[in-house]
PDB file of N, CA and C in Angstrom:
ATOM      1  N   UNK A   3     -19.725 -21.158   2.878  1.00 42.00           N
ATOM      2  CA  UNK A   3     -18.943 -20.581   3.943  1.00 42.00           C
ATOM      3  C   UNK A   3     -17.972 -19.522   3.340  1.00 42.00           C
ATOM      4  N   UNK A   4     -17.811 -18.420   4.019  1.00 48.00           N
ATOM      5  CA  UNK A   4     -16.981 -17.322   3.536  1.00 48.00           C
ATOM      6  C   UNK A   4     -15.508 -17.747   3.696  1.00 48.00           C
ATOM      7  N   UNK A   5     -14.659 -17.272   2.767  1.00 52.00           N
ATOM      8  CA  UNK A   5     -13.215 -17.504   2.827  1.00 52.00           C
ATOM      9  C   UNK A   5     -12.675 -16.700   4.027  1.00 52.00           C
ATOM     10  N   UNK A   6     -11.642 -17.278   4.670  1.00 59.00           N
ATOM     11  CA  UNK A   6     -11.017 -16.541   5.753  1.00 59.00           C
ATOM     12  C   UNK A   6     -10.231 -15.425   5.158  1.00 59.00           C
ATOM     13  N   UNK A   7     -10.252 -14.285   5.812  1.00 62.00           N
ATOM     14  CA  UNK A   7      -9.476 -13.130   5.320  1.00 62.00           C
ATOM     15  C   UNK A   7      -7.998 -13.409   5.479  1.00 62.00           C
ATOM     16  N   UNK A   8      -7.246 -13.111   4.452  1.00 69.00           N
ATOM     17  CA  UNK A   8      -5.819 -13.263   4.413  1.00 69.00           C
ATOM     18  C   UNK A   8      -5.093 -12.010   4.887  1.00 69.00           C
ATOM     19  N   UNK A   9      -3.966 -12.082   5.513  1.00 79.00           N
ATOM     20  CA  UNK A   9      -3.200 -10.957   5.945  1.00 79.00           C
ATOM     21  C   UNK A   9      -1.849 -11.038   5.200  1.00 79.00           C
ATOM     22  N   UNK A  10      -1.465  -9.998   4.525  1.00 86.00           N
ATOM     23  CA  UNK A  10      -0.189  -9.916   3.796  1.00 86.00           C
ATOM     24  C   UNK A  10       0.589  -8.728   4.253  1.00 86.00           C
ATOM     25  N   UNK A  11       1.855  -8.802   4.174  1.00 90.00           N
ATOM     26  CA  UNK A  11       2.749  -7.647   4.325  1.00 90.00           C
ATOM     27  C   UNK A  11       3.589  -7.518   3.076  1.00 90.00           C
ATOM     28  N   UNK A  12       3.607  -6.341   2.442  1.00 90.00           N
ATOM     29  CA  UNK A  12       4.195  -6.177   1.180  1.00 90.00           C
ATOM     30  C   UNK A  12       4.977  -4.847   1.178  1.00 90.00           C
ATOM     31  N   UNK A  13       6.239  -4.862   0.632  1.00 92.00           N
ATOM     32  CA  UNK A  13       7.044  -3.674   0.571  1.00 92.00           C
ATOM     33  C   UNK A  13       7.445  -3.369  -0.837  1.00 92.00           C
ATOM     34  N   UNK A  14       7.324  -2.132  -1.288  1.00 91.00           N
ATOM     35  CA  UNK A  14       7.874  -1.673  -2.576  1.00 91.00           C
ATOM     36  C   UNK A  14       8.899  -0.599  -2.322  1.00 91.00           C
ATOM     37  N   UNK A  15      10.145  -0.999  -2.517  1.00 90.00           N
ATOM     38  CA  UNK A  15      11.245  -0.129  -2.070  1.00 90.00           C
ATOM     39  C   UNK A  15      11.775   0.885  -3.073  1.00 90.00           C
ATOM     40  N   UNK A  16      11.403   0.695  -4.349  1.00 90.00           N
ATOM     41  CA  UNK A  16      11.882   1.686  -5.337  1.00 90.00           C
ATOM     42  C   UNK A  16      10.835   1.937  -6.376  1.00 90.00           C
ATOM     43  N   UNK A  17      11.103   2.985  -7.214  1.00 90.00           N
ATOM     44  CA  UNK A  17      10.053   3.459  -8.165  1.00 90.00           C
ATOM     45  C   UNK A  17       9.784   2.384  -9.205  1.00 90.00           C
ATOM     46  N   UNK A  18      10.763   1.621  -9.650  1.00 90.00           N
ATOM     47  CA  UNK A  18      10.535   0.606 -10.661  1.00 90.00           C
ATOM     48  C   UNK A  18       9.682  -0.484 -10.155  1.00 90.00           C
ATOM     49  N   UNK A  19       9.968  -0.940  -8.915  1.00 90.00           N
ATOM     50  CA  UNK A  19       9.097  -2.002  -8.284  1.00 90.00           C
ATOM     51  C   UNK A  19       7.708  -1.485  -8.151  1.00 90.00           C
ATOM     52  N   UNK A  20       7.515  -0.249  -7.760  1.00 93.00           N
ATOM     53  CA  UNK A  20       6.169   0.347  -7.602  1.00 93.00           C
ATOM     54  C   UNK A  20       5.478   0.420  -8.979  1.00 93.00           C
ATOM     55  N   UNK A  21       6.218   0.810 -10.007  1.00 91.00           N
ATOM     56  CA  UNK A  21       5.609   0.949 -11.362  1.00 91.00           C
ATOM     57  C   UNK A  21       5.118  -0.424 -11.841  1.00 91.00           C
ATOM     58  N   UNK A  22       5.910  -1.477 -11.726  1.00 91.00           N
ATOM     59  CA  UNK A  22       5.478  -2.770 -12.305  1.00 91.00           C
ATOM     60  C   UNK A  22       4.420  -3.423 -11.463  1.00 91.00           C
ATOM     61  N   UNK A  23       4.263  -2.965 -10.253  1.00 93.00           N
ATOM     62  CA  UNK A  23       3.274  -3.608  -9.355  1.00 93.00           C
ATOM     63  C   UNK A  23       1.915  -2.902  -9.326  1.00 93.00           C
ATOM     64  N   UNK A  24       1.911  -1.586  -9.571  1.00 93.00           N
ATOM     65  CA  UNK A  24       0.715  -0.753  -9.421  1.00 93.00           C
ATOM     66  C   UNK A  24      -0.277  -1.074 -10.577  1.00 93.00           C
ATOM     67  N   UNK A  25      -1.529  -1.075 -10.231  1.00 93.00           N
ATOM     68  CA  UNK A  25      -2.633  -1.399 -11.210  1.00 93.00           C
ATOM     69  C   UNK A  25      -3.556  -0.179 -11.295  1.00 93.00           C
ATOM     70  N   UNK A  26      -3.169   0.875 -12.099  1.00 92.00           N
ATOM     71  CA  UNK A  26      -3.998   2.060 -12.199  1.00 92.00           C
ATOM     72  C   UNK A  26      -5.319   1.868 -12.858  1.00 92.00           C
ATOM     73  N   UNK A  27      -5.482   0.744 -13.648  1.00 92.00           N
ATOM     74  CA  UNK A  27      -6.711   0.510 -14.364  1.00 92.00           C
ATOM     75  C   UNK A  27      -7.822  -0.061 -13.504  1.00 92.00           C
ATOM     76  N   UNK A  28      -7.505  -0.401 -12.245  1.00 94.00           N
ATOM     77  CA  UNK A  28      -8.481  -0.953 -11.291  1.00 94.00           C
ATOM     78  C   UNK A  28      -9.160   0.216 -10.550  1.00 94.00           C
ATOM     79  N   UNK A  29     -10.451   0.113 -10.412  1.00 94.00           N
ATOM     80  CA  UNK A  29     -11.162   1.136  -9.624  1.00 94.00           C
ATOM     81  C   UNK A  29     -10.595   1.201  -8.231  1.00 94.00           C
ATOM     82  N   UNK A  30     -10.303   2.396  -7.777  1.00 94.00           N
ATOM     83  CA  UNK A  30      -9.680   2.683  -6.486  1.00 94.00           C
ATOM     84  C   UNK A  30      -8.161   2.388  -6.480  1.00 94.00           C
ATOM     85  N   UNK A  31      -7.644   1.819  -7.587  1.00 95.00           N
ATOM     86  CA  UNK A  31      -6.263   1.419  -7.666  1.00 95.00           C
ATOM     87  C   UNK A  31      -6.060   0.037  -7.128  1.00 95.00           C
ATOM     88  N   UNK A  32      -4.880  -0.558  -7.404  1.00 96.00           N
ATOM     89  CA  UNK A  32      -4.622  -1.852  -6.912  1.00 96.00           C
ATOM     90  C   UNK A  32      -3.097  -2.147  -6.990  1.00 96.00           C
ATOM     91  N   UNK A  33      -2.701  -3.253  -6.418  1.00 95.00           N
ATOM     92  CA  UNK A  33      -1.277  -3.615  -6.447  1.00 95.00           C
ATOM     93  C   UNK A  33      -1.145  -5.098  -6.721  1.00 95.00           C
ATOM     94  N   UNK A  34      -0.176  -5.451  -7.572  1.00 94.00           N
ATOM     95  CA  UNK A  34       0.063  -6.878  -7.884  1.00 94.00           C
ATOM     96  C   UNK A  34       1.138  -7.363  -6.904  1.00 94.00           C
ATOM     97  N   UNK A  35       0.837  -8.526  -6.293  1.00 93.00           N
ATOM     98  CA  UNK A  35       1.748  -9.111  -5.301  1.00 93.00           C
ATOM     99  C   UNK A  35       2.205 -10.492  -5.862  1.00 93.00           C
ATOM    100  N   UNK A  36       3.476 -10.600  -6.190  1.00 91.00           N
ATOM    101  CA  UNK A  36       3.993 -11.906  -6.652  1.00 91.00           C
ATOM    102  C   UNK A  36       3.842 -12.956  -5.507  1.00 91.00           C
ATOM    103  N   UNK A  37       3.230 -14.035  -5.818  1.00 91.00           N
ATOM    104  CA  UNK A  37       3.011 -15.118  -4.883  1.00 91.00           C
ATOM    105  C   UNK A  37       2.653 -16.401  -5.576  1.00 91.00           C
ATOM    106  N   UNK A  38       3.010 -17.525  -5.043  1.00 90.00           N
ATOM    107  CA  UNK A  38       2.605 -18.834  -5.581  1.00 90.00           C
ATOM    108  C   UNK A  38       1.413 -19.385  -4.749  1.00 90.00           C
ATOM    109  N   UNK A  39       1.094 -18.724  -3.675  1.00 91.00           N
ATOM    110  CA  UNK A  39      -0.059 -19.160  -2.892  1.00 91.00           C
ATOM    111  C   UNK A  39      -1.385 -19.001  -3.626  1.00 91.00           C
ATOM    112  N   UNK A  40      -2.311 -19.881  -3.363  1.00 90.00           N
ATOM    113  CA  UNK A  40      -3.625 -19.866  -4.028  1.00 90.00           C
ATOM    114  C   UNK A  40      -4.566 -18.885  -3.365  1.00 90.00           C
ATOM    115  N   UNK A  41      -5.197 -18.029  -4.106  1.00 93.00           N
ATOM    116  CA  UNK A  41      -6.220 -17.159  -3.679  1.00 93.00           C
ATOM    117  C   UNK A  41      -7.370 -17.204  -4.636  1.00 93.00           C
ATOM    118  N   UNK A  42      -8.558 -16.940  -4.132  1.00 94.00           N
ATOM    119  CA  UNK A  42      -9.750 -16.927  -5.013  1.00 94.00           C
ATOM    120  C   UNK A  42     -10.082 -15.531  -5.391  1.00 94.00           C
ATOM    121  N   UNK A  43     -10.610 -15.387  -6.625  1.00 96.00           N
ATOM    122  CA  UNK A  43     -11.061 -14.068  -7.044  1.00 96.00           C
ATOM    123  C   UNK A  43     -12.161 -13.663  -6.090  1.00 96.00           C
ATOM    124  N   UNK A  44     -12.148 -12.383  -5.694  1.00 96.00           N
ATOM    125  CA  UNK A  44     -13.105 -11.836  -4.755  1.00 96.00           C
ATOM    126  C   UNK A  44     -12.737 -12.045  -3.327  1.00 96.00           C
ATOM    127  N   UNK A  45     -11.701 -12.822  -3.022  1.00 94.00           N
ATOM    128  CA  UNK A  45     -11.269 -13.082  -1.629  1.00 94.00           C
ATOM    129  C   UNK A  45     -10.781 -11.806  -1.032  1.00 94.00           C
ATOM    130  N   UNK A  46     -11.239 -11.510   0.214  1.00 93.00           N
ATOM    131  CA  UNK A  46     -10.764 -10.347   0.921  1.00 93.00           C
ATOM    132  C   UNK A  46      -9.354 -10.527   1.416  1.00 93.00           C
ATOM    133  N   UNK A  47      -8.610  -9.449   1.335  1.00 91.00           N
ATOM    134  CA  UNK A  47      -7.193  -9.426   1.759  1.00 91.00           C
ATOM    135  C   UNK A  47      -6.986  -8.224   2.670  1.00 91.00           C
ATOM    136  N   UNK A  48      -6.331  -8.462   3.770  1.00 93.00           N
ATOM    137  CA  UNK A  48      -5.883  -7.300   4.568  1.00 93.00           C
ATOM    138  C   UNK A  48      -4.357  -7.251   4.372  1.00 93.00           C
ATOM    139  N   UNK A  49      -3.904  -6.039   3.946  1.00 92.00           N
ATOM    140  CA  UNK A  49      -2.506  -5.913   3.608  1.00 92.00           C
ATOM    141  C   UNK A  49      -1.903  -4.715   4.368  1.00 92.00           C
ATOM    142  N   UNK A  50      -0.651  -4.929   4.790  1.00 94.00           N
ATOM    143  CA  UNK A  50       0.160  -3.812   5.297  1.00 94.00           C
ATOM    144  C   UNK A  50       1.155  -3.501   4.245  1.00 94.00           C
ATOM    145  N   UNK A  51       0.988  -2.338   3.622  1.00 94.00           N
ATOM    146  CA  UNK A  51       1.821  -1.938   2.455  1.00 94.00           C
ATOM    147  C   UNK A  51       2.804  -0.899   2.865  1.00 94.00           C
ATOM    148  N   UNK A  52       4.072  -1.152   2.530  1.00 93.00           N
ATOM    149  CA  UNK A  52       5.169  -0.249   2.778  1.00 93.00           C
ATOM    150  C   UNK A  52       5.640   0.366   1.475  1.00 93.00           C
ATOM    151  N   UNK A  53       5.658   1.667   1.362  1.00 93.00           N
ATOM    152  CA  UNK A  53       6.038   2.329   0.101  1.00 93.00           C
ATOM    153  C   UNK A  53       7.398   2.976   0.230  1.00 93.00           C
ATOM    154  N   UNK A  54       8.244   2.767  -0.702  1.00 88.00           N
ATOM    155  CA  UNK A  54       9.516   3.353  -0.784  1.00 88.00           C
ATOM    156  C   UNK A  54      10.272   3.279   0.600  1.00 88.00           C
ATOM    157  N   UNK A  55      10.791   4.372   1.079  1.00 84.00           N
ATOM    158  CA  UNK A  55      11.517   4.274   2.344  1.00 84.00           C
ATOM    159  C   UNK A  55      10.724   4.885   3.458  1.00 84.00           C
ATOM    160  N   UNK A  56       9.437   4.903   3.365  1.00 88.00           N
ATOM    161  CA  UNK A  56       8.563   5.480   4.394  1.00 88.00           C
ATOM    162  C   UNK A  56       8.533   4.544   5.623  1.00 88.00           C
ATOM    163  N   UNK A  57       8.465   5.099   6.755  1.00 89.00           N
ATOM    164  CA  UNK A  57       8.403   4.281   7.995  1.00 89.00           C
ATOM    165  C   UNK A  57       6.975   3.747   8.266  1.00 89.00           C
ATOM    166  N   UNK A  58       5.983   4.509   7.757  1.00 89.00           N
ATOM    167  CA  UNK A  58       4.604   4.110   7.955  1.00 89.00           C
ATOM    168  C   UNK A  58       4.194   2.956   6.994  1.00 89.00           C
ATOM    169  N   UNK A  59       3.496   1.996   7.601  1.00 92.00           N
ATOM    170  CA  UNK A  59       2.900   0.959   6.754  1.00 92.00           C
ATOM    171  C   UNK A  59       1.391   1.233   6.636  1.00 92.00           C
ATOM    172  N   UNK A  60       0.888   1.178   5.419  1.00 93.00           N
ATOM    173  CA  UNK A  60      -0.492   1.525   5.152  1.00 93.00           C
ATOM    174  C   UNK A  60      -1.362   0.274   5.261  1.00 93.00           C
ATOM    175  N   UNK A  61      -2.381   0.277   6.121  1.00 94.00           N
ATOM    176  CA  UNK A  61      -3.303  -0.855   6.223  1.00 94.00           C
ATOM    177  C   UNK A  61      -4.313  -0.734   5.092  1.00 94.00           C
ATOM    178  N   UNK A  62      -4.492  -1.800   4.304  1.00 94.00           N
ATOM    179  CA  UNK A  62      -5.385  -1.773   3.161  1.00 94.00           C
ATOM    180  C   UNK A  62      -6.356  -3.014   3.313  1.00 94.00           C
ATOM    181  N   UNK A  63      -7.583  -2.736   3.221  1.00 92.00           N
ATOM    182  CA  UNK A  63      -8.633  -3.776   3.120  1.00 92.00           C
ATOM    183  C   UNK A  63      -8.997  -3.885   1.664  1.00 92.00           C
ATOM    184  N   UNK A  64      -8.558  -4.908   1.012  1.00 94.00           N
ATOM    185  CA  UNK A  64      -8.816  -5.047  -0.422  1.00 94.00           C
ATOM    186  C   UNK A  64      -9.374  -6.425  -0.724  1.00 94.00           C
ATOM    187  N   UNK A  65      -9.479  -6.640  -2.058  1.00 95.00           N
ATOM    188  CA  UNK A  65      -9.914  -7.933  -2.513  1.00 95.00           C
ATOM    189  C   UNK A  65      -9.189  -8.332  -3.779  1.00 95.00           C
ATOM    190  N   UNK A  66      -9.063  -9.620  -3.962  1.00 96.00           N
ATOM    191  CA  UNK A  66      -8.352 -10.187  -5.130  1.00 96.00           C
ATOM    192  C   UNK A  66      -9.226  -9.966  -6.405  1.00 96.00           C
ATOM    193  N   UNK A  67      -8.634  -9.267  -7.372  1.00 96.00           N
ATOM    194  CA  UNK A  67      -9.345  -8.977  -8.678  1.00 96.00           C
ATOM    195  C   UNK A  67      -8.553  -9.494  -9.857  1.00 96.00           C
ATOM    196  N   UNK A  68      -7.393 -10.040  -9.626  1.00 94.00           N
ATOM    197  CA  UNK A  68      -6.515 -10.524 -10.694  1.00 94.00           C
ATOM    198  C   UNK A  68      -5.725 -11.723 -10.241  1.00 94.00           C
ATOM    199  N   UNK A  69      -5.588 -12.725 -11.083  1.00 93.00           N
ATOM    200  CA  UNK A  69      -4.758 -13.852 -10.786  1.00 93.00           C
ATOM    201  C   UNK A  69      -3.879 -14.211 -11.955  1.00 93.00           C
ATOM    202  N   UNK A  70      -2.582 -14.393 -11.703  1.00 89.00           N
ATOM    203  CA  UNK A  70      -1.701 -14.900 -12.699  1.00 89.00           C
ATOM    204  C   UNK A  70      -1.178 -16.225 -12.127  1.00 89.00           C
ATOM    205  N   UNK A  71      -1.625 -17.333 -12.656  1.00 86.00           N
ATOM    206  CA  UNK A  71      -1.221 -18.660 -12.066  1.00 86.00           C
ATOM    207  C   UNK A  71       0.203 -18.980 -12.400  1.00 86.00           C
ATOM    208  N   UNK A  72       0.751 -19.874 -11.611  1.00 85.00           N
ATOM    209  CA  UNK A  72       2.118 -20.410 -11.864  1.00 85.00           C
ATOM    210  C   UNK A  72       2.131 -21.041 -13.256  1.00 85.00           C
ATOM    211  N   UNK A  73       3.199 -20.797 -14.026  1.00 81.00           N
ATOM    212  CA  UNK A  73       3.261 -21.357 -15.352  1.00 81.00           C
ATOM    213  C   UNK A  73       2.534 -20.664 -16.437  1.00 81.00           C
ATOM    214  N   UNK A  74       2.132 -19.393 -16.233  1.00 77.00           N
ATOM    215  CA  UNK A  74       1.421 -18.647 -17.218  1.00 77.00           C
ATOM    216  C   UNK A  74       2.292 -18.341 -18.413  1.00 77.00           C
ATOM    217  N   UNK A  75       1.631 -18.147 -19.559  1.00 74.00           N
ATOM    218  CA  UNK A  75       2.304 -17.792 -20.798  1.00 74.00           C
ATOM    219  C   UNK A  75       3.002 -16.502 -20.659  1.00 74.00           C
ATOM    220  N   UNK A  76       4.034 -16.321 -21.508  1.00 69.00           N
ATOM    221  CA  UNK A  76       4.754 -15.009 -21.476  1.00 69.00           C
ATOM    222  C   UNK A  76       5.689 -14.840 -20.317  1.00 69.00           C
ATOM    223  N   UNK A  77       5.970 -15.894 -19.596  1.00 69.00           N
ATOM    224  CA  UNK A  77       6.888 -15.813 -18.475  1.00 69.00           C
ATOM    225  C   UNK A  77       6.466 -14.809 -17.402  1.00 69.00           C
ATOM    226  N   UNK A  78       5.188 -14.565 -17.289  1.00 77.00           N
ATOM    227  CA  UNK A  78       4.707 -13.633 -16.278  1.00 77.00           C
ATOM    228  C   UNK A  78       4.856 -14.174 -14.892  1.00 77.00           C
ATOM    229  N   UNK A  79       5.113 -13.292 -13.934  1.00 86.00           N
ATOM    230  CA  UNK A  79       5.249 -13.753 -12.549  1.00 86.00           C
ATOM    231  C   UNK A  79       3.911 -14.164 -12.007  1.00 86.00           C
ATOM    232  N   UNK A  80       3.937 -15.260 -11.280  1.00 90.00           N
ATOM    233  CA  UNK A  80       2.675 -15.689 -10.628  1.00 90.00           C
ATOM    234  C   UNK A  80       2.339 -14.757  -9.502  1.00 90.00           C
ATOM    235  N   UNK A  81       1.082 -14.526  -9.294  1.00 92.00           N
ATOM    236  CA  UNK A  81       0.660 -13.631  -8.203  1.00 92.00           C
ATOM    237  C   UNK A  81      -0.788 -13.210  -8.292  1.00 92.00           C
ATOM    238  N   UNK A  82      -1.105 -12.233  -7.482  1.00 94.00           N
ATOM    239  CA  UNK A  82      -2.500 -11.744  -7.396  1.00 94.00           C
ATOM    240  C   UNK A  82      -2.528 -10.231  -7.486  1.00 94.00           C
ATOM    241  N   UNK A  83      -3.599  -9.690  -7.965  1.00 95.00           N
ATOM    242  CA  UNK A  83      -3.824  -8.256  -7.946  1.00 95.00           C
ATOM    243  C   UNK A  83      -4.878  -7.953  -6.914  1.00 95.00           C
ATOM    244  N   UNK A  84      -4.502  -7.060  -6.020  1.00 96.00           N
ATOM    245  CA  UNK A  84      -5.422  -6.684  -4.890  1.00 96.00           C
ATOM    246  C   UNK A  84      -5.979  -5.296  -5.120  1.00 96.00           C
ATOM    247  N   UNK A  85      -7.278  -5.224  -5.263  1.00 97.00           N
ATOM    248  CA  UNK A  85      -7.910  -3.877  -5.428  1.00 97.00           C
ATOM    249  C   UNK A  85      -8.015  -3.167  -4.078  1.00 97.00           C
ATOM    250  N   UNK A  86      -7.663  -1.916  -4.074  1.00 96.00           N
ATOM    251  CA  UNK A  86      -7.834  -1.107  -2.843  1.00 96.00           C
ATOM    252  C   UNK A  86      -9.327  -0.818  -2.692  1.00 96.00           C
ATOM    253  N   UNK A  87      -9.685  -0.678  -1.438  1.00 94.00           N
ATOM    254  CA  UNK A  87     -11.050  -0.227  -1.081  1.00 94.00           C
ATOM    255  C   UNK A  87     -11.170   1.284  -1.228  1.00 94.00           C
ATOM    256  N   UNK A  88     -12.383   1.835  -1.334  1.00 93.00           N
ATOM    257  CA  UNK A  88     -12.596   3.258  -1.403  1.00 93.00           C
ATOM    258  C   UNK A  88     -11.930   4.101  -0.329  1.00 93.00           C
ATOM    259  N   UNK A  89     -11.753   3.454   0.833  1.00 93.00           N
ATOM    260  CA  UNK A  89     -11.134   4.121   1.945  1.00 93.00           C
ATOM    261  C   UNK A  89      -9.611   4.306   1.801  1.00 93.00           C
ATOM    262  N   UNK A  90      -9.033   3.651   0.786  1.00 93.00           N
ATOM    263  CA  UNK A  90      -7.613   3.652   0.573  1.00 93.00           C
ATOM    264  C   UNK A  90      -7.138   4.753  -0.432  1.00 93.00           C
ATOM    265  N   UNK A  91      -7.960   5.749  -0.609  1.00 92.00           N
ATOM    266  CA  UNK A  91      -7.621   6.811  -1.617  1.00 92.00           C
ATOM    267  C   UNK A  91      -6.312   7.471  -1.271  1.00 92.00           C
ATOM    268  N   UNK A  92      -5.964   7.608   0.013  1.00 91.00           N
ATOM    269  CA  UNK A  92      -4.704   8.246   0.390  1.00 91.00           C
ATOM    270  C   UNK A  92      -3.508   7.453  -0.185  1.00 91.00           C
ATOM    271  N   UNK A  93      -3.595   6.120  -0.063  1.00 93.00           N
ATOM    272  CA  UNK A  93      -2.509   5.257  -0.651  1.00 93.00           C
ATOM    273  C   UNK A  93      -2.431   5.373  -2.120  1.00 93.00           C
ATOM    274  N   UNK A  94      -3.596   5.321  -2.773  1.00 93.00           N
ATOM    275  CA  UNK A  94      -3.641   5.455  -4.269  1.00 93.00           C
ATOM    276  C   UNK A  94      -3.029   6.777  -4.672  1.00 93.00           C
ATOM    277  N   UNK A  95      -3.375   7.855  -4.015  1.00 93.00           N
ATOM    278  CA  UNK A  95      -2.843   9.189  -4.413  1.00 93.00           C
ATOM    279  C   UNK A  95      -1.347   9.249  -4.101  1.00 93.00           C
ATOM    280  N   UNK A  96      -0.888   8.603  -3.005  1.00 93.00           N
ATOM    281  CA  UNK A  96       0.527   8.644  -2.707  1.00 93.00           C
ATOM    282  C   UNK A  96       1.335   7.851  -3.794  1.00 93.00           C
ATOM    283  N   UNK A  97       0.798   6.653  -4.224  1.00 93.00           N
ATOM    284  CA  UNK A  97       1.463   5.861  -5.239  1.00 93.00           C
ATOM    285  C   UNK A  97       1.540   6.675  -6.502  1.00 93.00           C
ATOM    286  N   UNK A  98       0.415   7.295  -6.909  1.00 92.00           N
ATOM    287  CA  UNK A  98       0.359   8.057  -8.151  1.00 92.00           C
ATOM    288  C   UNK A  98       1.326   9.296  -8.115  1.00 92.00           C
ATOM    289  N   UNK A  99       1.492   9.837  -6.932  1.00 92.00           N
ATOM    290  CA  UNK A  99       2.492  10.944  -6.825  1.00 92.00           C
ATOM    291  C   UNK A  99       3.876  10.431  -7.003  1.00 92.00           C
ATOM    292  N   UNK A 100       4.207   9.290  -6.431  1.00 90.00           N
ATOM    293  CA  UNK A 100       5.513   8.701  -6.656  1.00 90.00           C
ATOM    294  C   UNK A 100       5.775   8.388  -8.086  1.00 90.00           C
ATOM    295  N   UNK A 101       4.706   7.947  -8.799  1.00 90.00           N
ATOM    296  CA  UNK A 101       4.856   7.544 -10.208  1.00 90.00           C
ATOM    297  C   UNK A 101       4.606   8.677 -11.224  1.00 90.00           C
ATOM    298  N   UNK A 102       4.430   9.896 -10.720  1.00 86.00           N
ATOM    299  CA  UNK A 102       4.129  11.017 -11.611  1.00 86.00           C
ATOM    300  C   UNK A 102       5.046  11.024 -12.824  1.00 86.00           C
ATOM    301  N   UNK A 103       4.453  11.062 -14.007  1.00 75.00           N
ATOM    302  CA  UNK A 103       5.279  11.069 -15.223  1.00 75.00           C
ATOM    303  C   UNK A 103       5.609   9.683 -15.716  1.00 75.00           C
ATOM    304  N   UNK A 104       5.575   8.678 -14.896  1.00 71.00           N
ATOM    305  CA  UNK A 104       5.927   7.324 -15.314  1.00 71.00           C
ATOM    306  C   UNK A 104       4.704   6.477 -15.727  1.00 71.00           C
ATOM    307  N   UNK A 105       3.514   6.933 -15.283  1.00 62.00           N
ATOM    308  CA  UNK A 105       2.375   6.060 -15.515  1.00 62.00           C
ATOM    309  C   UNK A 105       1.955   6.027 -17.015  1.00 62.00           C
ATOM    310  N   UNK A 106       2.392   6.947 -17.812  1.00 64.00           N
ATOM    311  CA  UNK A 106       2.087   6.919 -19.226  1.00 64.00           C
ATOM    312  C   UNK A 106       3.087   6.071 -20.002  1.00 64.00           C
ATOM    313  N   UNK A 107       4.022   5.520 -19.327  1.00 65.00           N
ATOM    314  CA  UNK A 107       5.054   4.713 -19.966  1.00 65.00           C
ATOM    315  C   UNK A 107       4.482   3.449 -20.639  1.00 65.00           C
ATOM    316  N   UNK A 108       5.100   3.005 -21.661  1.00 69.00           N
ATOM    317  CA  UNK A 108       4.685   1.788 -22.343  1.00 69.00           C
ATOM    318  C   UNK A 108       5.415   0.525 -21.825  1.00 69.00           C
ATOM    319  N   UNK A 109       6.253   0.716 -20.776  1.00 70.00           N
ATOM    320  CA  UNK A 109       7.004  -0.390 -20.240  1.00 70.00           C
ATOM    321  C   UNK A 109       6.050  -1.434 -19.660  1.00 70.00           C
ATOM    322  N   UNK A 110       6.301  -2.712 -19.864  1.00 65.00           N
ATOM    323  CA  UNK A 110       5.409  -3.756 -19.341  1.00 65.00           C
ATOM    324  C   UNK A 110       5.405  -3.772 -17.802  1.00 65.00           C
ATOM    325  N   UNK A 111       4.313  -4.200 -17.261  1.00 66.00           N
ATOM    326  CA  UNK A 111       4.187  -4.364 -15.804  1.00 66.00           C
ATOM    327  C   UNK A 111       3.852  -5.811 -15.512  1.00 66.00           C
ATOM    328  N   UNK A 112       3.623  -6.181 -14.272  1.00 65.00           N
ATOM    329  CA  UNK A 112       3.240  -7.519 -13.960  1.00 65.00           C
ATOM    330  C   UNK A 112       1.921  -7.946 -14.596  1.00 65.00           C
ATOM    331  N   UNK A 113       1.039  -6.953 -14.814  1.00 70.00           N
ATOM    332  CA  UNK A 113      -0.323  -7.270 -15.306  1.00 70.00           C
ATOM    333  C   UNK A 113      -0.564  -6.886 -16.748  1.00 70.00           C
ATOM    334  N   UNK A 114       0.035  -5.893 -17.271  1.00 59.00           N
ATOM    335  CA  UNK A 114      -0.280  -5.410 -18.628  1.00 59.00           C
ATOM    336  C   UNK A 114       1.008  -5.237 -19.419  1.00 59.00           C
TER     337      UNK A 114
END
């Protein structure tokens, strides 16, 4: 039986939060969402993503491609990485525009 699709609402209010959450190494881009809730790899997620101070929330149909369980080594935040679908290229491009110049940074993120 297929997993029920999950609906999440997530806001990234500043450039630092966006930097540590964005997953540029994922095909189509992705975002890490801190959570202690259990999700399965491959599980479909519907997300309403709010970026910076924009009034628009972007609807994203994605899937779980990363899991950091509670109690992981290195004091990493528990959560999931959600891969954007190919239709979400506008959101990916908008995030990368916000992060222009910062994406080459060596600062750690939630995932790397």
